Amino acid sequence: MSSFADPGAWACPLPLRDYPSVVIGHGGGGKLTAELIAHLFAPAFGLADHALGDAAIVELAGGRLAIATDSFVVRPLFFPGGSIGELAVNGTTNDLAMMGAKPVYLTASFIIEEGLSMDALAAVVGRMAQAAQRANVRVIAGDTKVVERGHGDGVFINTTGVGVVPLGVDLGPQRVRPGDAVLISGAIGNHGMAIMSVREGLQFEADILSDTAPLYDLVAALIEAGGGALHALRDPTRGGLAAVLNEVAAAAGVCIRVDERAVPVDATVQAACEMLGLDPFYVANEGKLVAFVAAERAGDVLARMRAHPLGQRAAIIGQVLAQPAGVVTVQTAIGGTRILPMPLGEQLPRIC
Amino acid sequence: MSSFADPGAWACPLPLRDYPSVVIGHGGGGKLTAELIAHLFAPAFGLADHALGDAAIVELAGGRLAIATDSFVVRPLFFPGGSIGELAVNGTTNDLAMMGAKPVYLTASFIIEEGLSMDALAAVVGRMAQAAQRANVRVIAGDTKVVERGHGDGVFINTTGVGVVPLGVDLGPQRVRPGDAVLISGAIGNHGMAIMSVREGLQFEADILSDTAPLYDLVAALIEAGGGALHALRDPTRGGLAAVLNEVAAAAGVCIRVDERAVPVDATVQAACEMLGLDPFYVANEGKLVAFVAAERAGDVLARMRAHPLGQRAAIIGQVLAQPAGVVTVQTAIGGTRILPMPLGEQLPRIC
């Protein structure tokens, strides 16, 4: 863990020094909780008054708000390319972004296992704060609970985000139509395989890094480029590309046909999947999106994706057909066709 | 657990029958997660389209919104007078109410330990749904994660609430002034001692029940009765009455003097506290509030409290003084004065 944690940026302040690791009392709502907030959470999240209360009042212009919630239980806490901290910010703000909403506020709630080292907690919180800055959201309220050793696992984090849906933006699977092109913003499977590589202690020629990233900036560019022709967005996290394509096919009552050769997969990810007997279509991503776009504007949207740092390897990977409704099919590299079913569970538990 | 769970109201529907308990795949974001949502969460929360997505779009009139987040790790899951389900709704909506905000929306995120019985989960969710109805809030988005046996503890629940602060309402410790009266809405210590009695297997003459309840209706009445003379509200949960009085004394830079004889405590709670060597001032409540009111309106506010079903035993328990700033003192029953310090941690871990 230590090689990824980089706690060097954080020097344990005086009132926390008596506690090299988290004790039950840090979750008790008394002095110890207040010290944790004042000396760790509040400075990390840039809260001037050294307070991160369990509630906050904010001003919003009204209209349509998007609200998203997600709990993060990834294991291990630190992995190549990220940590639970980045996931907790990017995962929730990306859920907002997929609805076309600009993320504005975030709450952060921690369930900590007694005994977690204070350095590890500080490193997680530091990563969250950096990710929040990058995603341009403010952490405005939080909560801390501590459970006894053996009743948790390091730290679980819930984040809930509030975003604003700009006037005229209306994205969702109900708008997907036969004829739409299906685009992906980049190579698939990197996040899940990054987690697996550390969990299984695998060595590859090159490190596989998680792709965790905040997607709203890319989404804003696509909304501008696609206008009303941009019908729906999804981020293929748990269950991978296969899960989101099946969700959209079912919700829109359409068939989605994917060309396997068109789907970008890094060679190292492909090799790692083959070694472990995994299908990259089912492996989680944390910084990719799938876009459904009316065919006549697909080229424009693709060009805009490729011009963005997070979409350089974007591709059109398939199209929407009328029949058979609710089904996802894949044209394989050797010319056959197979059905890509909804996964039952997740082949890689606790990847987010 | 079974005597409190009352799973009788819920008959396990067909697609979940193969799973008498939660398996890892229920948190995988695939078919099993979808089944859990369609057959358990969505019907419980009255969502017509059998979907409880991780995000939702809502319409709000704008202005000042309050946002509150809280994670619940109470042990055991069911206890006399309530369960983690009621706490998860009342705890978060009460945090909104203490800011004078009317709770409107709630998100619900579950971290479930593999092996939790489906009946217990259904009972918890059913209790949440009833509590949401009583608190008049809508659950609009959710998330489900499952962790391996021994890495969690039954179920942890995060709820995040969004509320609207009515025009002209401005509550907070910064408005507390020397001369203010301090009111409590009822007897203290019931929630914490209800938890302790089941955890320690204690028997008293009468059962001690948790006081978990939604407080916004009472708050609205107090705002009406007190107007601008109602300065601040707090619900004395973790850390009890002592913690909130110390928080307000510190934040407002005032002294708070409490008359011990004026603080209502049930005889059974008092006896249980004495048996366990606990001070009721530090025991958690989940359905009480402390109000700071300008002296000239304290009588009106007290009368209004007592007229409300949740405030029948309300009392004026003390007053705000200028000095010594940041200190809470108690006039004891035998005429002495003691300092009531901020608790370091929580004498009863995992009571919410």
XYZ file of C-alpha atoms in Angstrom:
704
model
C 0.000 0.000 0.000
C 2.761 2.390 0.984
C 4.117 2.814 -2.528
C 0.811 4.242 -3.740
C -0.301 6.069 -0.626
C 2.262 8.886 -0.768
C 1.423 10.201 2.661
C 4.518 12.396 2.399
C 2.388 15.361 1.444
C 0.695 15.232 4.832
C 2.458 15.722 8.164
C 0.386 14.436 11.053
C -0.575 17.559 13.029
C -0.087 17.783 16.765
C -3.549 16.860 18.094
C -3.665 13.685 15.990
C -0.125 12.534 16.854
C -1.224 10.530 19.845
C -3.255 8.444 17.417
C -1.117 6.778 14.743
C -4.265 4.894 13.761
C -7.982 5.488 13.948
C -9.667 4.539 17.233
C -13.358 3.962 17.925
C -13.624 7.376 19.587
C -12.822 9.131 16.303
C -16.341 8.189 15.270
C -17.996 9.206 18.526
C -19.033 12.735 17.663
C -16.949 14.233 20.495
C -13.552 15.883 20.783
C -11.722 13.220 18.787
C -14.145 13.527 15.868
C -13.797 17.297 16.015
C -9.982 16.972 15.898
C -10.155 14.651 12.906
C -12.359 17.166 11.108
C -10.356 20.232 12.100
C -6.913 18.794 11.344
C -7.583 16.390 8.490
C -10.884 16.764 6.626
C -11.407 20.530 6.771
C -7.908 21.568 5.621
C -7.919 18.924 2.872
C -11.229 20.121 1.477
C -10.276 23.779 1.866
C -12.934 24.664 4.410
C -11.915 27.920 5.986
C -13.691 27.595 9.313
C -12.141 24.213 10.140
C -15.585 22.681 10.147
C -17.120 20.008 7.974
C -20.586 19.674 9.413
C -23.044 16.926 8.710
C -25.186 19.433 6.841
C -24.726 22.635 4.863
C -26.872 25.303 3.237
C -26.103 26.222 -0.375
C -27.541 28.654 -2.883
C -28.742 27.188 -6.176
C -30.437 28.914 -9.072
C -33.217 26.348 -9.148
C -34.504 24.497 -12.137
C -33.458 20.918 -12.693
C -31.021 19.435 -10.226
C -29.392 16.053 -10.600
C -28.597 14.031 -7.480
C -26.385 10.929 -7.472
C -25.169 8.668 -4.689
C -22.506 5.974 -4.641
C -20.668 4.020 -1.958
C -17.101 2.871 -2.568
C -15.703 -0.354 -1.128
C -12.762 -0.958 -3.513
C -9.993 -3.277 -2.325
C -7.094 -2.500 -2.058
C -7.474 1.169 -1.111
C -4.550 2.193 -3.331
C -3.889 0.740 -6.774
C -1.938 1.705 -9.918
C -3.403 4.917 -11.282
C -5.626 5.794 -8.340
C -7.183 5.086 -4.975
C -10.571 4.909 -3.334
C -10.250 8.698 -2.973
C -10.268 9.471 -6.711
C -12.971 6.862 -7.321
C -15.216 8.377 -4.648
C -15.116 11.770 -6.365
C -15.024 10.716 -10.018
C -17.549 7.899 -9.690
C -20.311 10.086 -8.282
C -19.618 13.204 -10.336
C -19.521 11.033 -13.482
C -22.995 9.705 -12.629
C -24.151 13.322 -12.631
C -22.296 14.053 -15.856
C -23.994 11.125 -17.625
C -27.308 12.944 -17.066
C -25.808 16.044 -18.619
C -25.534 17.724 -15.217
C -22.628 19.921 -14.200
C -21.414 18.637 -10.811
C -21.415 21.382 -8.155
C -21.515 19.969 -4.609
C -20.417 16.739 -2.979
C -20.961 15.214 0.457
C -18.427 12.713 1.832
C -19.219 10.113 4.476
C -16.583 7.755 5.890
C -17.059 4.369 7.570
C -13.623 3.602 8.969
C -12.396 0.328 10.433
C -10.713 0.796 13.790
C -6.960 0.514 13.320
C -6.685 2.135 9.876
C -3.458 4.117 9.948
C -3.895 7.860 10.171
C -1.408 8.218 7.296
C -3.511 6.022 5.020
C -6.659 7.974 5.912
C -4.865 11.257 5.261
C -3.602 9.969 1.921
C -7.121 8.910 0.879
C -8.565 12.263 1.902
C -5.744 14.102 0.121
C -6.469 12.191 -3.082
C -10.170 13.022 -2.720
C -9.400 16.691 -2.302
C -7.194 16.737 -5.425
C -9.850 14.881 -7.386
C -12.546 17.309 -6.206
C -10.429 20.216 -7.371
C -9.886 18.576 -10.766
C -13.610 17.795 -11.087
C -14.451 21.345 -9.978
C -16.816 20.316 -7.149
C -16.966 21.497 -3.542
C -17.173 19.069 -0.630
C -19.714 20.751 1.648
C -20.775 18.211 4.288
C -19.424 15.006 5.754
C -19.792 12.318 8.364
C -17.416 9.935 10.138
C -18.264 6.606 11.710
C -15.790 4.078 13.104
C -16.550 0.349 13.400
C -14.578 -2.229 15.379
C -11.677 -4.107 13.842
C -13.031 -6.974 11.757
C -16.410 -5.312 11.148
C -15.310 -3.153 8.233
C -12.391 -3.079 5.794
C -10.062 -0.080 5.997
C -12.454 2.603 4.867
C -15.710 2.705 2.923
C -16.688 6.078 1.440
C -20.077 7.325 0.353
C -20.275 10.421 -1.786
C -23.499 12.064 -2.874
C -23.381 14.735 -5.542
C -25.672 17.571 -6.580
C -25.430 18.989 -10.080
C -27.285 21.406 -12.297
C -28.792 20.296 -15.611
C -28.372 23.149 -18.113
C -31.519 24.382 -19.853
C -32.335 22.349 -22.949
C -30.188 19.348 -22.021
C -32.185 16.119 -22.017
C -30.183 12.898 -22.119
C -31.398 9.385 -21.431
C -31.977 5.958 -22.913
C -35.581 6.896 -23.728
C -34.145 9.133 -26.458
C -32.095 6.371 -28.142
C -33.444 5.505 -31.638
C -32.765 2.838 -34.267
C -30.090 4.252 -36.531
C -28.116 5.898 -33.703
C -24.371 5.379 -33.698
C -22.718 3.998 -30.558
C -19.434 5.669 -29.594
C -16.903 4.908 -26.881
C -14.441 7.518 -25.624
C -11.429 5.191 -25.314
C -9.983 1.772 -24.526
C -11.933 -0.483 -22.159
C -11.036 -2.664 -19.187
C -8.145 -0.675 -17.695
C -9.631 0.034 -14.277
C -10.760 -3.503 -13.531
C -7.494 -5.029 -14.708
C -5.424 -2.508 -12.727
C -7.243 -3.650 -9.575
C -6.863 -7.330 -10.495
C -3.169 -6.999 -11.229
C -2.397 -5.762 -7.701
C -4.885 -8.071 -6.053
C -3.485 -11.161 -7.787
C 0.110 -9.921 -7.683
C 0.418 -10.181 -11.461
C 3.321 -8.685 -13.399
C 2.915 -7.513 -16.996
C 5.407 -5.954 -19.423
C 3.816 -2.594 -18.678
C 1.786 -1.478 -15.665
C -1.938 -1.323 -16.220
C -3.233 1.926 -14.719
C -6.772 2.697 -13.670
C -8.447 5.173 -16.028
C -10.298 6.988 -13.207
C -11.041 10.541 -14.409
C -13.742 13.233 -14.143
C -15.839 13.197 -17.317
C -17.946 16.361 -17.121
C -15.549 18.486 -19.137
C -15.711 15.947 -21.981
C -19.504 15.740 -21.617
C -19.845 19.529 -21.938
C -17.841 19.391 -25.184
C -20.044 16.602 -26.546
C -23.248 18.450 -25.667
C -21.889 21.450 -27.564
C -20.871 19.334 -30.557
C -23.922 17.082 -30.657
C -26.778 19.331 -29.558
C -30.104 17.536 -29.758
C -28.482 14.711 -31.723
C -26.708 13.550 -28.557
C -29.290 11.139 -27.149
C -27.753 9.337 -24.173
C -24.510 8.901 -22.222
C -23.425 6.088 -19.917
C -20.201 5.363 -18.054
C -19.391 1.647 -18.208
C -18.330 1.023 -14.592
C -19.448 -2.150 -12.710
C -20.396 -4.816 -15.247
C -18.414 -3.005 -17.930
C -19.496 -2.136 -21.462
C -21.762 -5.197 -21.597
C -23.863 -4.029 -18.634
C -24.486 -0.494 -19.912
C -25.284 -1.633 -23.469
C -27.805 -4.131 -22.088
C -29.334 -1.508 -19.793
C -29.826 0.909 -22.675
C -31.112 -1.813 -25.043
C -33.690 -2.841 -22.437
C -34.703 0.687 -21.441
C -34.997 1.939 -25.045
C -36.531 -1.274 -26.408
C -33.914 -1.542 -29.151
C -31.160 -3.865 -30.330
C -27.557 -2.732 -30.081
C -25.048 -4.284 -32.498
C -21.366 -3.884 -31.653
C -18.404 -4.573 -33.930
C -15.831 -6.314 -31.736
C -12.894 -5.158 -33.906
C -13.883 -1.524 -33.441
C -13.722 -1.608 -29.614
C -10.349 -0.286 -28.425
C -8.578 -2.525 -25.891
C -4.954 -2.001 -24.807
C -2.680 -4.938 -25.632
C -1.664 -5.352 -21.964
C -5.293 -5.336 -20.847
C -6.149 -7.893 -23.542
C -3.269 -10.104 -22.427
C -4.207 -9.815 -18.752
C -7.832 -10.671 -19.532
C -6.763 -13.750 -21.491
C -4.472 -14.853 -18.683
C -7.332 -14.641 -16.166
C -10.071 -15.870 -18.498
C -11.971 -12.571 -18.392
C -13.907 -10.849 -21.177
C -12.944 -7.143 -21.453
C -16.558 -6.306 -22.355
C -17.419 -7.093 -18.722
C -14.481 -5.368 -17.021
C -15.095 -2.051 -15.209
C -13.956 1.359 -16.435
C -13.865 4.553 -14.383
C -13.022 7.194 -16.962
C -14.818 6.200 -20.160
C -18.220 6.987 -21.567
C -20.508 5.494 -24.173
C -22.489 7.958 -26.315
C -25.599 7.325 -28.402
C -25.750 9.853 -31.233
C -28.032 10.330 -34.254
C -26.063 8.927 -37.220
C -25.821 12.198 -39.147
C -23.948 13.895 -36.282
C -21.845 10.924 -35.167
C -18.814 12.105 -37.141
C -18.860 15.546 -35.511
C -19.221 14.110 -32.038
C -16.426 11.599 -32.688
C -14.123 14.366 -33.880
C -14.864 16.388 -30.757
C -14.222 13.373 -28.535
C -10.854 12.750 -30.168
C -9.860 16.371 -29.701
C -10.349 16.016 -25.918
C -7.526 14.626 -23.723
C -9.897 11.982 -22.328
C -11.186 10.897 -25.752
C -8.125 10.522 -27.948
C -8.831 6.883 -28.731
C -12.578 7.351 -29.202
C -14.290 5.150 -31.791
C -17.675 4.356 -33.289
C -18.216 0.811 -32.080
C -21.686 -0.073 -33.278
C -25.195 0.987 -34.083
C -28.732 0.815 -32.790
C -31.233 -1.433 -34.614
C -34.951 -1.857 -34.090
C -34.963 -5.634 -33.591
C -34.572 -7.863 -31.625
C -35.553 -5.433 -28.885
C -33.573 -5.556 -25.654
C -30.718 -7.577 -27.130
C -27.022 -6.717 -27.544
C -25.133 -8.579 -30.277
C -21.441 -8.602 -31.123
C -19.964 -9.182 -34.581
C -16.849 -11.104 -33.728
C -13.419 -10.624 -35.254
C -13.787 -13.842 -37.237
C -17.128 -12.794 -38.733
C -19.663 -14.540 -36.508
C -22.302 -12.998 -34.291
C -22.761 -13.654 -30.586
C -25.171 -12.360 -27.994
C -23.599 -10.234 -25.253
C -25.788 -10.984 -22.221
C -26.336 -8.867 -19.136
C -23.885 -10.075 -16.494
C -25.466 -11.889 -13.556
C -23.144 -10.397 -10.974
C -19.686 -8.900 -11.265
C -16.736 -11.054 -12.274
C -14.458 -8.847 -10.177
C -16.051 -7.957 -6.821
C -15.183 -4.717 -5.046
C -13.594 -2.877 -7.950
C -15.280 0.380 -6.957
C -33.216 -10.083 15.816
C -36.275 -11.928 14.531
C -38.638 -10.532 17.139
C -38.000 -6.984 15.941
C -37.533 -7.612 12.253
C -41.172 -8.423 11.444
C -40.442 -9.622 7.942
C -44.016 -10.914 7.784
C -45.082 -7.873 5.806
C -42.772 -8.879 2.983
C -43.075 -12.113 1.000
C -39.882 -12.891 -0.863
C -40.790 -12.513 -4.558
C -39.948 -15.192 -7.091
C -36.691 -13.892 -8.584
C -35.130 -13.459 -5.137
C -36.238 -16.859 -3.780
C -33.113 -18.628 -4.928
C -31.213 -16.297 -2.616
C -32.299 -16.603 1.017
C -29.368 -14.354 1.817
C -27.390 -11.678 0.031
C -24.539 -12.903 -2.185
C -21.596 -10.934 -3.562
C -23.255 -10.742 -6.978
C -26.123 -8.663 -5.585
C -23.616 -5.819 -5.476
C -22.184 -6.424 -8.940
C -24.309 -4.049 -10.974
C -25.689 -6.863 -13.144
C -28.883 -8.914 -13.237
C -28.818 -9.738 -9.524
C -28.519 -6.065 -8.551
C -31.342 -5.248 -10.955
C -33.521 -7.954 -9.360
C -32.826 -6.639 -5.879
C -33.815 -3.152 -7.014
C -36.895 -4.241 -8.972
C -38.279 -6.630 -6.353
C -37.169 -5.083 -3.075
C -36.005 -1.450 -3.178
C -38.270 0.020 -5.865
C -41.570 -1.394 -4.537
C -40.649 -0.451 -0.960
C -39.912 3.147 -1.914
C -42.952 3.360 -4.204
C -41.021 3.896 -7.419
C -43.414 3.171 -10.248
C -40.920 2.186 -12.918
C -39.249 -0.487 -10.787
C -36.015 1.429 -10.988
C -33.927 3.071 -8.310
C -31.030 4.475 -10.281
C -27.806 5.788 -8.876
C -28.869 9.266 -9.930
C -32.067 11.214 -10.477
C -33.160 14.585 -11.806
C -35.517 16.648 -9.660
C -37.195 20.036 -9.977
C -36.549 22.531 -7.210
C -37.658 26.111 -6.891
C -34.155 27.319 -6.137
C -33.092 29.563 -3.321
C -31.418 28.061 -0.301
C -31.054 24.317 -0.223
C -29.831 22.350 2.768
C -27.839 19.170 2.203
C -27.048 16.651 4.942
C -25.264 13.303 4.902
C -25.027 10.567 7.510
C -23.885 6.938 7.557
C -25.516 4.481 9.941
C -23.641 1.566 11.499
C -25.871 0.840 14.513
C -25.578 -2.573 16.139
C -27.842 -4.544 16.451
C -29.853 -3.735 13.308
C -33.181 -4.061 15.179
C -33.733 -2.767 18.710
C -36.701 -1.831 20.909
C -38.517 1.061 19.274
C -36.733 1.034 15.946
C -34.109 -0.245 13.554
C -31.299 1.027 11.377
C -34.028 1.747 8.811
C -35.844 4.386 10.867
C -32.533 5.867 12.049
C -31.284 6.212 8.470
C -34.305 8.288 7.506
C -34.880 10.238 10.730
C -31.197 10.907 11.427
C -30.530 12.646 8.129
C -33.863 14.445 7.777
C -33.485 15.702 11.358
C -30.083 17.179 10.436
C -31.901 19.130 7.706
C -34.692 20.126 10.103
C -32.169 21.534 12.607
C -31.178 24.062 9.908
C -34.837 24.962 9.508
C -35.009 23.127 6.192
C -38.021 21.128 5.071
C -36.707 17.691 3.984
C -37.711 16.861 0.405
C -35.447 14.218 -1.151
C -33.315 11.397 0.174
C -30.724 9.088 -1.387
C -30.077 5.663 0.137
C -26.866 3.715 -0.274
C -26.371 0.231 1.182
C -23.121 -1.574 2.028
C -24.261 -5.116 2.742
C -22.220 -7.941 4.252
C -22.454 -11.128 2.218
C -24.763 -13.551 4.012
C -27.245 -11.021 5.427
C -30.638 -12.705 5.212
C -32.905 -11.376 2.504
C -35.705 -11.172 5.092
C -33.628 -8.932 7.350
C -32.718 -6.683 4.410
C -36.366 -6.498 3.357
C -37.405 -5.653 6.919
C -34.822 -2.845 7.104
C -35.913 -1.432 3.754
C -39.578 -1.699 4.765
C -38.884 0.255 7.938
C -37.019 2.886 5.892
C -39.942 3.221 3.510
C -42.418 3.683 6.389
C -40.124 6.225 8.017
C -39.744 8.116 4.709
C -43.508 8.282 4.372
C -43.850 9.552 7.936
C -41.090 12.131 7.382
C -42.670 13.134 4.068
C -39.505 12.663 1.977
C -39.005 10.821 -1.301
C -36.162 8.356 -1.815
C -34.980 9.184 -5.334
C -31.632 7.448 -5.882
C -29.737 4.561 -4.375
C -26.721 2.309 -4.561
C -25.925 -1.229 -3.432
C -22.519 -2.680 -2.654
C -21.817 -6.095 -1.156
C -18.636 -6.918 0.783
C -17.376 -10.362 1.745
C -18.411 -12.006 4.998
C -16.245 -10.632 7.811
C -15.526 -7.349 5.990
C -18.726 -5.567 6.985
C -21.426 -6.040 9.614
C -24.913 -6.870 8.361
C -25.691 -3.627 6.584
C -24.388 -0.061 6.734
C -26.652 2.612 5.264
C -25.778 6.090 4.046
C -28.547 8.564 3.470
C -28.082 12.033 2.054
C -30.941 14.480 2.183
C -31.849 17.633 0.313
C -34.199 20.151 1.872
C -35.495 23.625 1.220
C -34.907 26.474 3.684
C -38.043 28.663 3.715
C -37.532 32.351 3.048
C -36.667 34.279 6.201
C -35.595 31.240 8.212
C -32.086 31.634 9.625
C -31.112 29.301 12.442
C -27.645 28.602 13.784
C -25.381 28.898 16.830
C -24.064 32.238 15.530
C -27.482 33.691 16.476
C -27.384 32.451 20.093
C -27.138 35.362 22.594
C -26.593 35.734 26.332
C -30.041 35.732 27.903
C -31.457 33.071 25.580
C -33.435 30.283 27.196
C -32.420 26.678 26.495
C -35.312 24.272 25.884
C -35.418 20.523 25.381
C -38.364 18.818 23.691
C -38.511 15.773 26.005
C -36.750 13.186 28.142
C -33.133 12.340 27.301
C -31.144 9.128 26.965
C -33.839 6.760 25.668
C -32.234 5.845 22.343
C -28.798 5.056 23.705
C -30.152 3.046 26.622
C -32.547 1.104 24.357
C -29.525 0.009 22.306
C -27.492 -0.811 25.418
C -30.290 -2.836 26.980
C -30.421 -5.257 24.031
C -26.669 -5.281 23.538
C -26.000 -6.113 27.179
C -29.089 -8.302 27.562
C -30.378 -6.180 30.420
C -33.914 -6.496 31.793
C -35.705 -3.549 33.374
C -39.194 -3.281 34.884
C -40.305 -1.596 31.674
C -38.776 -1.762 28.191
C -36.748 1.256 27.190
C -37.707 2.212 23.632
C -35.669 4.274 21.190
C -37.170 7.734 20.659
C -36.327 7.789 16.919
C -38.758 10.189 15.214
C -38.857 12.760 12.377
C -38.611 16.248 13.855
C -39.452 18.592 10.966
C -43.133 18.851 11.809
C -42.233 19.988 15.324
C -39.596 22.357 13.913
C -42.143 23.984 11.587
C -44.419 24.605 14.582
C -41.560 26.156 16.560
C -40.552 28.424 13.663
C -44.146 29.610 13.517
C -44.342 30.145 17.268
C -40.893 31.654 17.753
C -40.294 33.650 14.581
C -37.023 35.565 14.725
C -36.731 34.805 18.447
C -35.937 31.165 17.630
C -32.155 31.334 17.334
C -30.834 27.798 16.958
C -31.869 24.147 17.011
C -29.775 21.026 17.602
C -30.651 17.337 17.908
C -28.598 15.730 20.677
C -27.589 12.460 18.963
C -24.035 11.048 19.312
C -22.433 12.502 22.424
C -25.868 13.392 23.794
C -27.010 16.684 25.277
C -23.491 17.408 26.569
C -21.982 17.361 23.063
C -24.508 19.724 21.452
C -24.435 22.190 24.358
C -20.641 22.295 24.147
C -20.738 22.726 20.361
C -23.107 25.668 20.629
C -21.202 27.235 23.556
C -17.975 27.054 21.535
C -19.482 28.239 18.246
C -21.420 31.116 19.814
C -18.677 32.082 22.283
C -21.060 31.915 25.243
C -21.547 30.016 28.492
C -24.508 27.671 28.832
C -25.812 26.976 32.327
C -28.104 23.977 32.761
C -30.253 23.136 35.788
C -29.904 19.373 36.268
C -33.279 19.062 38.021
C -35.053 20.606 35.038
C -33.784 18.022 32.524
C -36.410 15.293 32.009
C -35.075 11.735 32.325
C -37.326 8.663 32.481
C -36.966 6.673 35.712
C -36.056 3.491 33.800
C -33.415 5.336 31.789
C -32.017 6.856 34.983
C -31.885 3.429 36.634
C -30.240 1.834 33.588
C -27.645 4.604 33.425
C -26.827 4.163 37.107
C -26.526 0.395 36.671
C -24.014 0.860 33.835
C -22.247 3.892 35.280
C -23.337 6.191 32.451
C -24.282 9.868 32.579
C -27.596 10.520 30.740
C -26.223 13.902 29.589
C -23.889 11.934 27.295
C -26.349 9.317 26.028
C -27.689 9.634 22.464
C -31.209 10.676 21.507
C -32.785 10.283 18.060
C -36.055 12.173 18.426
C -35.327 15.159 20.643
C -34.237 18.702 19.947
C -32.651 21.524 21.903
C -33.880 25.030 21.107
C -32.215 28.358 21.896
C -34.870 31.070 22.169
C -34.819 34.756 23.152
C -36.076 34.832 26.766
C -39.187 36.927 26.072
C -40.558 34.297 23.655
C -39.410 31.174 25.510
C -42.811 30.670 27.145
C -44.646 30.735 23.791
C -42.211 28.317 22.212
C -42.406 25.991 25.225
C -46.215 25.988 25.054
C -46.089 25.141 21.357
C -43.616 22.329 21.992
C -45.834 20.823 24.674
C -48.848 20.945 22.357
C -46.988 18.767 19.824
C -47.029 14.942 20.191
C -43.204 14.898 20.112
C -42.815 17.648 22.712
C -45.221 16.790 25.520
C -42.478 16.660 28.139
C -40.641 19.741 26.899
C -38.912 21.906 29.474
C -36.761 24.993 29.874
C -33.515 23.500 31.133
C -31.143 26.423 31.321
C -29.964 29.729 29.980
C -27.195 31.333 28.003
C -24.687 33.558 29.825
C -21.886 35.703 28.479
C -19.059 34.219 30.567
C -17.059 31.992 30.771
C -17.220 31.709 26.999
C -17.249 28.175 25.540
C -18.124 26.498 28.827
C -21.181 24.440 29.823
C -21.994 24.269 33.532
C -24.579 22.229 35.394
C -26.270 23.207 38.631
C -26.581 19.890 40.375
C -29.582 18.587 42.289
C -27.762 19.126 45.593
C -26.946 22.746 44.796
C -23.374 22.559 43.521
C -22.046 23.479 40.104
C -20.018 21.222 37.820
C -18.540 21.661 34.375
C -20.062 19.472 31.670
C -17.125 18.858 29.334
C -17.209 17.915 25.659
C -16.966 14.102 25.466
C -13.703 12.787 24.054
C -15.329 9.966 22.128
C -18.636 8.175 22.571
C -19.310 6.085 25.657
C -21.577 3.811 23.590
C -20.051 3.103 20.170
C -22.238 2.353 17.164
C -25.527 3.658 18.511
C -26.434 5.225 15.163
